[in-house]
PDB file of C-alpha atoms and ligand atoms in Angstrom:
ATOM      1  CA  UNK C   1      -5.037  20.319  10.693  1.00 68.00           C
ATOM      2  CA  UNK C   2      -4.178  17.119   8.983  1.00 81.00           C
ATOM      3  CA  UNK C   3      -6.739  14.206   9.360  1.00 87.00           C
ATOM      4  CA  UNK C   4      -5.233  10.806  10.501  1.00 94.00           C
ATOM      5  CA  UNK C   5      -7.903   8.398   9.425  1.00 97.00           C
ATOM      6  CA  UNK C   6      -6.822   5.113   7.894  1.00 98.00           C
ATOM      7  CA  UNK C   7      -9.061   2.638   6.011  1.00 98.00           C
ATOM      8  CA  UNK C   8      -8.564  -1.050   6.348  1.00 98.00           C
ATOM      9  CA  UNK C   9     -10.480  -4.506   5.567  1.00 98.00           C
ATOM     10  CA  UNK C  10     -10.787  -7.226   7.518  1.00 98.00           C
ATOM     11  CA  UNK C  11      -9.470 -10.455   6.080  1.00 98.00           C
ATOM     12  CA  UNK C  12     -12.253 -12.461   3.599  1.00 98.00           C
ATOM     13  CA  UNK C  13     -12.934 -16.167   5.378  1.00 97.00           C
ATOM     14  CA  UNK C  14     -11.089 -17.311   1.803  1.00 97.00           C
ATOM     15  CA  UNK C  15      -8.076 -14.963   2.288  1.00 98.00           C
ATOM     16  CA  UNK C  16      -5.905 -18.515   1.744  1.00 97.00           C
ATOM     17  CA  UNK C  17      -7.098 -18.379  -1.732  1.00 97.00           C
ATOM     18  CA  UNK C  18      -5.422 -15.319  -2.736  1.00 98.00           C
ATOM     19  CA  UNK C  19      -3.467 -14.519  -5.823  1.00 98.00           C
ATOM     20  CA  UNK C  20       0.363 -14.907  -5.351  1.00 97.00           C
ATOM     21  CA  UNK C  21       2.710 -14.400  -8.711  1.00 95.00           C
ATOM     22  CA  UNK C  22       6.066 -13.824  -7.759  1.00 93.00           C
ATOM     23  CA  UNK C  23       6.802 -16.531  -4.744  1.00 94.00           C
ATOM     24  CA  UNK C  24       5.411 -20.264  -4.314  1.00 96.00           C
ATOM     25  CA  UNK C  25       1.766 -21.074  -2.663  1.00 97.00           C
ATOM     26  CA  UNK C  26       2.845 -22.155   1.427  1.00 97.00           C
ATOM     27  CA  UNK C  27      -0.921 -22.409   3.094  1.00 97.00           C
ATOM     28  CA  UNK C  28      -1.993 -19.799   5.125  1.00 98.00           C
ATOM     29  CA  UNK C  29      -3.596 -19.716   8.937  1.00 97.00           C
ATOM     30  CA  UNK C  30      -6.806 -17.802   8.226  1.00 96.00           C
ATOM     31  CA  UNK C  31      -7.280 -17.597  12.235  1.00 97.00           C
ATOM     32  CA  UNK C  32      -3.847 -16.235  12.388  1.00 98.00           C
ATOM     33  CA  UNK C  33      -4.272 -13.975  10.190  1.00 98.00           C
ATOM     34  CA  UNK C  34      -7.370 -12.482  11.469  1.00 98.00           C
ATOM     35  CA  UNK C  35      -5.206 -12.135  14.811  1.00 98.00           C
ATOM     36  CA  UNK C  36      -2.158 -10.297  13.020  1.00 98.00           C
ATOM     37  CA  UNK C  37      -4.749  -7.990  11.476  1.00 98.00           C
ATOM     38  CA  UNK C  38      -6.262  -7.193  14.869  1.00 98.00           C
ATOM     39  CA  UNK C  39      -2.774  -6.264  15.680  1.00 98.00           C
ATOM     40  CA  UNK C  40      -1.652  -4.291  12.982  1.00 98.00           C
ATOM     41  CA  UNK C  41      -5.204  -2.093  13.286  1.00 98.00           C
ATOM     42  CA  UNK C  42      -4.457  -1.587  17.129  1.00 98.00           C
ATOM     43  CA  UNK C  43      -1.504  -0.398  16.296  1.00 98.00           C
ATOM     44  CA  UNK C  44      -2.442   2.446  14.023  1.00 98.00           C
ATOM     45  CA  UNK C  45      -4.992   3.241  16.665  1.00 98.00           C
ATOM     46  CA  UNK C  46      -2.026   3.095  19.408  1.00 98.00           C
ATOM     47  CA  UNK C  47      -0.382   5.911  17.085  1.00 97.00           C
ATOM     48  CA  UNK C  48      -2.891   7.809  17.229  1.00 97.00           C
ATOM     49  CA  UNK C  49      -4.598   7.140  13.586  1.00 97.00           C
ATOM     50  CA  UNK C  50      -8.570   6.836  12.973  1.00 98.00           C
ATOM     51  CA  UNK C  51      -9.104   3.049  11.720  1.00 98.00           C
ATOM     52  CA  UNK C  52     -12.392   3.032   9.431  1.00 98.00           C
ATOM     53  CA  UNK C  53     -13.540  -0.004   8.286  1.00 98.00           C
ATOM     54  CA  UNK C  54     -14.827  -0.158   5.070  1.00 98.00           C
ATOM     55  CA  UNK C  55     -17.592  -2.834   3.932  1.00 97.00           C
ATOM     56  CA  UNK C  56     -16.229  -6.514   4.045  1.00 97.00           C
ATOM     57  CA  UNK C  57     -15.906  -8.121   0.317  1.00 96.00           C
ATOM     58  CA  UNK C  58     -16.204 -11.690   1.767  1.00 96.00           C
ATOM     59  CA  UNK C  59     -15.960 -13.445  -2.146  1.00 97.00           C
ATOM     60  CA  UNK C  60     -12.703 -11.567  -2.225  1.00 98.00           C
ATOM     61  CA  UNK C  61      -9.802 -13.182  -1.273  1.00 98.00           C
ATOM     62  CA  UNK C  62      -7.501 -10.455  -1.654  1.00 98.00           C
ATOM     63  CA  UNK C  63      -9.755  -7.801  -0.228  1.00 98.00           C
ATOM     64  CA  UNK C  64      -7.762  -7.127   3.125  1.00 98.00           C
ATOM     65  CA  UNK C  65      -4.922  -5.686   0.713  1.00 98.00           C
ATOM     66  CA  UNK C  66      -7.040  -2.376   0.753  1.00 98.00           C
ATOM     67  CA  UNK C  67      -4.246  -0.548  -0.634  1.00 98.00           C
ATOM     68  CA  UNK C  68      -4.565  -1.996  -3.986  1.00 98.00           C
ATOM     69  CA  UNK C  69      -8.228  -0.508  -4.687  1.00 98.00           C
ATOM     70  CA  UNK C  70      -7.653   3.338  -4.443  1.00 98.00           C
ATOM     71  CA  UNK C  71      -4.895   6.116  -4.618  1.00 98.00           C
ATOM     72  CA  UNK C  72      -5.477   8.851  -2.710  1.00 98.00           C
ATOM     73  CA  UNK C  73      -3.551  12.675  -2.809  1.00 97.00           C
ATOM     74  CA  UNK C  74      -4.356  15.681  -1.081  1.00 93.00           C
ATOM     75  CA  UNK C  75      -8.609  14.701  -0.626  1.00 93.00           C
ATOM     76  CA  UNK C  76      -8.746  13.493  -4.460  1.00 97.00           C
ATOM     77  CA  UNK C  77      -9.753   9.549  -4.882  1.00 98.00           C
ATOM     78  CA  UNK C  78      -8.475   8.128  -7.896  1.00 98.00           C
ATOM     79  CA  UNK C  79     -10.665   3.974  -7.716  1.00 98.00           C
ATOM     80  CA  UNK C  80      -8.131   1.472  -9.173  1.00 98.00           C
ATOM     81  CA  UNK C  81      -8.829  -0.294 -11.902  1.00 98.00           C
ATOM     82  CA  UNK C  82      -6.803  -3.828 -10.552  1.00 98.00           C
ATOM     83  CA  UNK C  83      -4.919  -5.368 -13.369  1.00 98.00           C
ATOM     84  CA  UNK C  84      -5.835  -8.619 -11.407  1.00 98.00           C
ATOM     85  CA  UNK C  85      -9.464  -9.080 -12.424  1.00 97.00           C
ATOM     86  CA  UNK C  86     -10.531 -10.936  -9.450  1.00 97.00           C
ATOM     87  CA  UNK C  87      -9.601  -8.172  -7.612  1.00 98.00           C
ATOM     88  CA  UNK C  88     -12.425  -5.525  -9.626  1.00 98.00           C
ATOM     89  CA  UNK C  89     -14.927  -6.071  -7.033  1.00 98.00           C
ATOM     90  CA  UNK C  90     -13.440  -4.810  -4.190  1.00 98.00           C
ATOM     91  CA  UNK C  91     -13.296  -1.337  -5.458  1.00 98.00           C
ATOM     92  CA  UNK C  92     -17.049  -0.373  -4.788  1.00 98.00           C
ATOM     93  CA  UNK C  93     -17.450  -0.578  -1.333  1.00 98.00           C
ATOM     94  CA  UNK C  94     -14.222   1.319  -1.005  1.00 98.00           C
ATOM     95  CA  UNK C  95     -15.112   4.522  -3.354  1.00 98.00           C
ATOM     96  CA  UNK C  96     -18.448   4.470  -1.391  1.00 98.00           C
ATOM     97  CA  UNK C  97     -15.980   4.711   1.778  1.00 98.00           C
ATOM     98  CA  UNK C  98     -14.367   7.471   0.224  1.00 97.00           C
ATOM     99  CA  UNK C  99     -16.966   9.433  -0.762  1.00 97.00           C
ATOM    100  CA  UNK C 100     -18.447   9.381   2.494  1.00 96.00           C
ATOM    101  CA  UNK C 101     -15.162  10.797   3.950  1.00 96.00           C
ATOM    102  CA  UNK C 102     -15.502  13.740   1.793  1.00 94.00           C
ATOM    103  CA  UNK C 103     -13.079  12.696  -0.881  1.00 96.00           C
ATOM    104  CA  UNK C 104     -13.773  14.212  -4.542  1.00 96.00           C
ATOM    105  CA  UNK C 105     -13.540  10.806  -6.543  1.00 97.00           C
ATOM    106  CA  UNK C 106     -12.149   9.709 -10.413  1.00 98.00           C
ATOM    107  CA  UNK C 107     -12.092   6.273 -12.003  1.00 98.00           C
ATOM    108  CA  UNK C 108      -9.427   4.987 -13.742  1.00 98.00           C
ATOM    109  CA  UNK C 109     -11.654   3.611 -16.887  1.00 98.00           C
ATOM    110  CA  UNK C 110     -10.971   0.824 -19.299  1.00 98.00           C
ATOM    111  CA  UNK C 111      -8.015   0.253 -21.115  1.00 98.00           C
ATOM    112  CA  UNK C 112      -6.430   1.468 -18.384  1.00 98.00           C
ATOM    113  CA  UNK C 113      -5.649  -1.036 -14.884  1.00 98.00           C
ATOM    114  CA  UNK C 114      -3.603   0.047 -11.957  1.00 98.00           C
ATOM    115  CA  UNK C 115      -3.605  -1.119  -8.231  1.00 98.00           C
ATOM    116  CA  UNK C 116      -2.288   1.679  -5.309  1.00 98.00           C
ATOM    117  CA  UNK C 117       0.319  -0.848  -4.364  1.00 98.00           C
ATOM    118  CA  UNK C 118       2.358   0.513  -7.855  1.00 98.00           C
ATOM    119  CA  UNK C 119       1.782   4.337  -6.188  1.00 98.00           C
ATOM    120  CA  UNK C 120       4.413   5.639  -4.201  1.00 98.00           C
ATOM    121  CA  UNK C 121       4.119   9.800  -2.878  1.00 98.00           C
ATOM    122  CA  UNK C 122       7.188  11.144  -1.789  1.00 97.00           C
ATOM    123  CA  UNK C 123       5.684  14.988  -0.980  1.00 96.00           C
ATOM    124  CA  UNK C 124       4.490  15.841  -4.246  1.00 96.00           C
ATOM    125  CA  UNK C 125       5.966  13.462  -6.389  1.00 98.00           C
ATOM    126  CA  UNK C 126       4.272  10.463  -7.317  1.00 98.00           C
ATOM    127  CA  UNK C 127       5.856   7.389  -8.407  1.00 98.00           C
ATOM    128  CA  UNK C 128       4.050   4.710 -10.057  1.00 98.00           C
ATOM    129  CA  UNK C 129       5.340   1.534 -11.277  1.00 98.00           C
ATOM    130  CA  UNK C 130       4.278   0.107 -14.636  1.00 98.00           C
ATOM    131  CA  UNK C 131       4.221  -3.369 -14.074  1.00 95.00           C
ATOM    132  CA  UNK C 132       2.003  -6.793 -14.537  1.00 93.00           C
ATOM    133  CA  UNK C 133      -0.812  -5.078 -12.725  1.00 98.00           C
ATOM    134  CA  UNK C 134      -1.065  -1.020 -13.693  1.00 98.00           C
ATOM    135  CA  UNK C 135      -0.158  -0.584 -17.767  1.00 98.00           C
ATOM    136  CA  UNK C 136       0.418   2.581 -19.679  1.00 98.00           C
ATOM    137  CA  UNK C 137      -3.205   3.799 -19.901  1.00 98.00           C
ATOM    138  CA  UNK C 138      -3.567   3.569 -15.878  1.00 98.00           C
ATOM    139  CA  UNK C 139      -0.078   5.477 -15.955  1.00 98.00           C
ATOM    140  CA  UNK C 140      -1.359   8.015 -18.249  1.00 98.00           C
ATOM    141  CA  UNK C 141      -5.066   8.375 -16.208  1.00 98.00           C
ATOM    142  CA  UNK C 142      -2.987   8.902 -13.030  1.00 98.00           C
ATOM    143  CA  UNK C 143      -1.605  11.446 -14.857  1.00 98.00           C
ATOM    144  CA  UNK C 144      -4.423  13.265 -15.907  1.00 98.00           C
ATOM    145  CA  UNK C 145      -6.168  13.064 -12.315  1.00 98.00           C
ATOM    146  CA  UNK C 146      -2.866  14.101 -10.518  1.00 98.00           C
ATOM    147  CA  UNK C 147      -1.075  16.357 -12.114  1.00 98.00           C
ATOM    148  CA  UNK C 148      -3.931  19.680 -12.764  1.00 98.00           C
ATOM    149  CA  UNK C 149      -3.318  19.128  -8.583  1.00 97.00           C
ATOM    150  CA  UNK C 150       0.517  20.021  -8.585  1.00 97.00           C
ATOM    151  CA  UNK C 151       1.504  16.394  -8.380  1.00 98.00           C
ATOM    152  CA  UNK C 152       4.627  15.533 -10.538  1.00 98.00           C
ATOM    153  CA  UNK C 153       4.046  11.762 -11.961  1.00 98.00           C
ATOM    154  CA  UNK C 154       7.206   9.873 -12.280  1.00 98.00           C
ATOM    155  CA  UNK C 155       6.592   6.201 -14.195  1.00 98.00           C
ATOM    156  CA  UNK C 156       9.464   3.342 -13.144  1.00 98.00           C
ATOM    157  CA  UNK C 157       9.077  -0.008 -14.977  1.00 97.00           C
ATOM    158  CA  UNK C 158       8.786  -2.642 -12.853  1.00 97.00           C
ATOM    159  CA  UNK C 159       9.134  -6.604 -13.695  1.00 96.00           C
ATOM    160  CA  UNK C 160      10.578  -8.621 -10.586  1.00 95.00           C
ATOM    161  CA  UNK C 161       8.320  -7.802  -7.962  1.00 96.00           C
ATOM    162  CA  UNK C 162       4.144  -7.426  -7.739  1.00 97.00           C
ATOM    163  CA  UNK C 163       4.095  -3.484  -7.489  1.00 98.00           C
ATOM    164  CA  UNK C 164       6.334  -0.684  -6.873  1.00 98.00           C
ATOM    165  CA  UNK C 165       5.964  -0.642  -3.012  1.00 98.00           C
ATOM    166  CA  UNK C 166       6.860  -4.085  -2.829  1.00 97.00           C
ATOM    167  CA  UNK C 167      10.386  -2.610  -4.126  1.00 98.00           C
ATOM    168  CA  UNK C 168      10.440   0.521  -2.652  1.00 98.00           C
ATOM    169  CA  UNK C 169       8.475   2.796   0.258  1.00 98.00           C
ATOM    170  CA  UNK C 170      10.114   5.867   1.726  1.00 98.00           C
ATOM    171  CA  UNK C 171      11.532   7.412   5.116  1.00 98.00           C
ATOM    172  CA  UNK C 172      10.299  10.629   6.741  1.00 98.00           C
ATOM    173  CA  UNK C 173      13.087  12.159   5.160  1.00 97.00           C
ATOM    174  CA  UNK C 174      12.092  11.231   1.677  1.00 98.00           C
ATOM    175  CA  UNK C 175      14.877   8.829   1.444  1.00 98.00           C
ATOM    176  CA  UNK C 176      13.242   5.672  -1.217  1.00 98.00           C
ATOM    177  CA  UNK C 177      14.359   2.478   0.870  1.00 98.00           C
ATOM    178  CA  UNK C 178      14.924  -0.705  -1.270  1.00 98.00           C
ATOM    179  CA  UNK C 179      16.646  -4.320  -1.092  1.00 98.00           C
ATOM    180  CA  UNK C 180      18.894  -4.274  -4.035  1.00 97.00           C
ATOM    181  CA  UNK C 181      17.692  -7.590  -5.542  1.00 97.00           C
ATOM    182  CA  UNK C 182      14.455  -5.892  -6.455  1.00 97.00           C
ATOM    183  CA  UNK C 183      15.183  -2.259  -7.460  1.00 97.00           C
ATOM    184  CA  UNK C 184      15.445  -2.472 -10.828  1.00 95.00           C
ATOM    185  CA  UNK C 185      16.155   1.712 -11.706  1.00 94.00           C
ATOM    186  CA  UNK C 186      17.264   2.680  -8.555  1.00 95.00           C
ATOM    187  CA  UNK C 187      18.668   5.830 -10.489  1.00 96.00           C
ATOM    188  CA  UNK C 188      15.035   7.644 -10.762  1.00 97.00           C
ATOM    189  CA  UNK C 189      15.350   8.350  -6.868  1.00 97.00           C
ATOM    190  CA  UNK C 190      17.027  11.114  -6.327  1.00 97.00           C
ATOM    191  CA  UNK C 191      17.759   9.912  -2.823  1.00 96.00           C
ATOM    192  CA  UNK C 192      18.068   6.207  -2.270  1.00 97.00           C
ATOM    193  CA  UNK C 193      18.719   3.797   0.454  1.00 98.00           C
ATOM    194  CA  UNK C 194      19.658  -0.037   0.198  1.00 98.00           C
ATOM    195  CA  UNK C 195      17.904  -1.944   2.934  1.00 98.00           C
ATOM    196  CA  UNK C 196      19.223  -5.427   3.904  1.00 98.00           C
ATOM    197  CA  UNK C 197      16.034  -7.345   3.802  1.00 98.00           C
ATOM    198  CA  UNK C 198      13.079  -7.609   1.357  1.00 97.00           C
ATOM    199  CA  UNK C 199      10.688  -6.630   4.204  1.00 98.00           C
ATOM    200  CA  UNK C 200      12.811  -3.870   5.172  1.00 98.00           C
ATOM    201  CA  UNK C 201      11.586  -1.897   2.453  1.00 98.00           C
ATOM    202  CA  UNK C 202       8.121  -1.604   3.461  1.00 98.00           C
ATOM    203  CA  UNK C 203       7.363   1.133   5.859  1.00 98.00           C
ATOM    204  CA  UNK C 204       4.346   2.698   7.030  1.00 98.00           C
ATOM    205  CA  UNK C 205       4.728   6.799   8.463  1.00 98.00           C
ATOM    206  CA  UNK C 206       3.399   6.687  11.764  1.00 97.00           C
ATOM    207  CA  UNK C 207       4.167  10.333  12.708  1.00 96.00           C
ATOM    208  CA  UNK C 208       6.712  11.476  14.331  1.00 95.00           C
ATOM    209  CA  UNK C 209       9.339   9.561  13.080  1.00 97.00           C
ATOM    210  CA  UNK C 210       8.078   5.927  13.471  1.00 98.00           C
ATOM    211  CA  UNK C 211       7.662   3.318  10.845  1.00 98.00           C
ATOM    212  CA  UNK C 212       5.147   0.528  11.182  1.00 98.00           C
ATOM    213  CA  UNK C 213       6.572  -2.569   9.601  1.00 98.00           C
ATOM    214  CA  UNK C 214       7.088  -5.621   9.279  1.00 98.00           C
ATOM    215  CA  UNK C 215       8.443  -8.097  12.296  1.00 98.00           C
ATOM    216  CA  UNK C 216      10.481  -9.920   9.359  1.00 98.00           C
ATOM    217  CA  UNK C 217      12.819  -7.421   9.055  1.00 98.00           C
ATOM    218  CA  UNK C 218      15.227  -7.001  12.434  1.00 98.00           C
ATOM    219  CA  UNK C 219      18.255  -6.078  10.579  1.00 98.00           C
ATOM    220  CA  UNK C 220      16.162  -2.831   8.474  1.00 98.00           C
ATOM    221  CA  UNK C 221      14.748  -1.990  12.297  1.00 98.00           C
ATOM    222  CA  UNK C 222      17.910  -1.453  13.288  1.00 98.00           C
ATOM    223  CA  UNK C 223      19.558   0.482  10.703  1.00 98.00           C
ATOM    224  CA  UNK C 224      16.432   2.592  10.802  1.00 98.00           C
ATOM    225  CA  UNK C 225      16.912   3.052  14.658  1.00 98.00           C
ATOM    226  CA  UNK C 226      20.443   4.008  14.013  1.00 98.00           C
ATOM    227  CA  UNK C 227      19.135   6.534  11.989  1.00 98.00           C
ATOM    228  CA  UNK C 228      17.202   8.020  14.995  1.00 98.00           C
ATOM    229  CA  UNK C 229      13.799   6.887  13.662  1.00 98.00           C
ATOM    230  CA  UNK C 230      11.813   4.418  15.962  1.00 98.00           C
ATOM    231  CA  UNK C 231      10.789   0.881  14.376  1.00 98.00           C
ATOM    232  CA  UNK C 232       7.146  -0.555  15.392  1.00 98.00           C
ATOM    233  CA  UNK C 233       7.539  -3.961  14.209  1.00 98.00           C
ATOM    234  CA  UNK C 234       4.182  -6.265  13.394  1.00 98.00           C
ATOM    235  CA  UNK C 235       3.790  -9.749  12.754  1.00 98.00           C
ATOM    236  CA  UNK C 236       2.128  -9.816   9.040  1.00 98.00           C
ATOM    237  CA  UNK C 237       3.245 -13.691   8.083  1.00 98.00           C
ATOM    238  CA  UNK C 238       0.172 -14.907   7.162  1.00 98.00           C
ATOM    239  CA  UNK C 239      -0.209 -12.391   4.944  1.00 98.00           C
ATOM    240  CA  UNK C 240       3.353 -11.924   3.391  1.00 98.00           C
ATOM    241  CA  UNK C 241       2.329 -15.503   2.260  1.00 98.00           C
ATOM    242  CA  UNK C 242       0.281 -13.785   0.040  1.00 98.00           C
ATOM    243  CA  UNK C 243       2.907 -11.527  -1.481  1.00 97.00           C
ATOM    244  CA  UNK C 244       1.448  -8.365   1.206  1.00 97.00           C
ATOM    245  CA  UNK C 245       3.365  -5.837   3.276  1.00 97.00           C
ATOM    246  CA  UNK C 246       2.477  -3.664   6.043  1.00 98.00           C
ATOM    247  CA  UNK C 247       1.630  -0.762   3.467  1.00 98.00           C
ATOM    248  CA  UNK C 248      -1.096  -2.852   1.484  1.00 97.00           C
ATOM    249  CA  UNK C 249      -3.261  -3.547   4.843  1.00 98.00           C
ATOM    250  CA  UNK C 250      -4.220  -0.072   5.085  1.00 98.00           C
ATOM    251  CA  UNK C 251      -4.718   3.654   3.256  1.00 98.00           C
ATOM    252  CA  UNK C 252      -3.953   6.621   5.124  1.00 97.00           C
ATOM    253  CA  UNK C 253      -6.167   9.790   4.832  1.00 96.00           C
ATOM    254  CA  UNK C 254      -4.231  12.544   5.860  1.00 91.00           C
ATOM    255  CA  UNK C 255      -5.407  15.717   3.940  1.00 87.00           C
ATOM    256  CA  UNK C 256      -9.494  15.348   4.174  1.00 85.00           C
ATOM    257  CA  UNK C 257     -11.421  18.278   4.574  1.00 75.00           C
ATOM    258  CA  UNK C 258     -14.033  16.743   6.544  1.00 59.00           C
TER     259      UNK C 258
HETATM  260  N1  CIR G   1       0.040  -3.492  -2.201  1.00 66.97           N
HETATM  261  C1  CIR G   1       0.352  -4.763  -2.014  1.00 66.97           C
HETATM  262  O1  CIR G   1       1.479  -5.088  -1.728  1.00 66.97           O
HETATM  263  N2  CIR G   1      -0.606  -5.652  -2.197  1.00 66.97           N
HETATM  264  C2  CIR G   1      -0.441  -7.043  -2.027  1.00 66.97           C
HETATM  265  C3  CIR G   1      -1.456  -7.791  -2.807  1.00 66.97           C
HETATM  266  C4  CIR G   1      -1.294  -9.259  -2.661  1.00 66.97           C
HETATM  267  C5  CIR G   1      -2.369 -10.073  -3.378  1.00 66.97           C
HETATM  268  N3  CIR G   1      -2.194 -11.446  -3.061  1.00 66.97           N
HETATM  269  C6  CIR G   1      -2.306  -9.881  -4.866  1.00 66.97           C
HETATM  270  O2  CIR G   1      -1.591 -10.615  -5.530  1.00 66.97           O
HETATM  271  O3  CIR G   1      -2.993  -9.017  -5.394  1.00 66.97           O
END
């Protein structure tokens, strides 16, 4: 039976410090954001997912993007190696998370840097986006982790947005959902949908055809909803601020053996 745990971080008291590249500073409610978290955890536990908490990182302003620190496939770990090197720090609590689930875990070692928010699975492909934070060595080390496990690795350069899933996430129906602006090869899926909002393209898998994301994007809501899937909107402002989506705030754990 598949496990539905996901692991999350609660926001660092300096979250408003946090490393944006691609959009301009605007300041950041840390109270609000603390609130929108709450939310966004109480709603995977409303759908019926696990929330684990994994150690605070309090010096790290970017630790509540828990995404970024670790890819996970099948009940393998693979511990980023963030391009961004204030982000290094927040990997340790996280692989001591993991191991404690019962995931087997790998390091991606020097040269190499990559962040989960480049990793996109779509069944047993895995997209990853070479970009300004995962380079060809953390390409080539998800590779070697991923592959021996039946995973086919599919690299996409990536230069207008932070990481891959800020271009593109998928539907239940393994349909890649993007905003045209920002898909730079939209020919490497073989199934692709143009959303109408940036936003839009984030979506988290709830189960049973509904898609956690974010409250920004009414117009994506409903073309998903006229595609008989059913939209769970959250408010994540503080933290789209920050260049984050609904996908970063979390991992999902669905194949442990625990
Ligand atoms: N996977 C994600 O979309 N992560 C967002 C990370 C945002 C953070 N401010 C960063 O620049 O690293």
């Amino acid at each position: 039976m598949p496990s539905r745990k996901a692991l999350i971080r609660r926001p660092s008291p300096r979250l408003a410090e946090g490393l944006v590249t691609h959009i301009e500073r605007t300041p950041v409610d840390a109270a609000l954001a603390l609130e929108q978290w709450q939310t966004y955890a109480e709603t995977l536990r409303e759908h019926g997912w696990e929330t684990v908490e994994t150690e605070p990182a309090d010096d790290c302003p970017d630790g509540v993007f828990v995404e970024d620190t670790v890819v996970v496939f099948r009940n393998v770990a693979l511990i980023a190696r963030p391009g961004a090197e204030s982000r290094r720090p927040e990997t340790a609590a996280v692989e001591e998370s993991l191991a404690r689930l019962g995931c087997s875990v790998n390091w991606v070692w020097e040269p190499g840097t990559l962040e989960g928010g480049d990793v996109l699975k779509v069944g047993d492909t895995i997209y990853v986006g070479r970009g300004g934070r995962t380079n060809a060595a953390g390409v080539a080390q998800l590779r070697q982790v991923f592959e021996p496990l039946g995973a086919r690795v599919v690299a996409v350069p990536i230069s207008k947005v932070l990481h891959l899933k800020s271009a593109v996430t998928a539907l239940p129906d393994a349909t890649v959902i993007g905003y045209p602006p920002l898909v730079e090869t939209p020919s490497v899926f073989p199934r692709h949908l143009p959303v109408p909002e940036e936003s839009g393209a984030h979506v988290v898998l709830l189960g049973g055809g509904r898609l956690l994301m974010a409250a920004s994007a009414p117009k994506s809501a409903e073309l998903f909803a006229d595609l008989g899937y059913e939209p769970v909107p959250v408010d994540i402002s503080e933290f789209e601020k920050l260049e984050g989506c609904v996908t970063c705030l979390s991992v999902r754990l669905r194949d442990l053996h625990a």
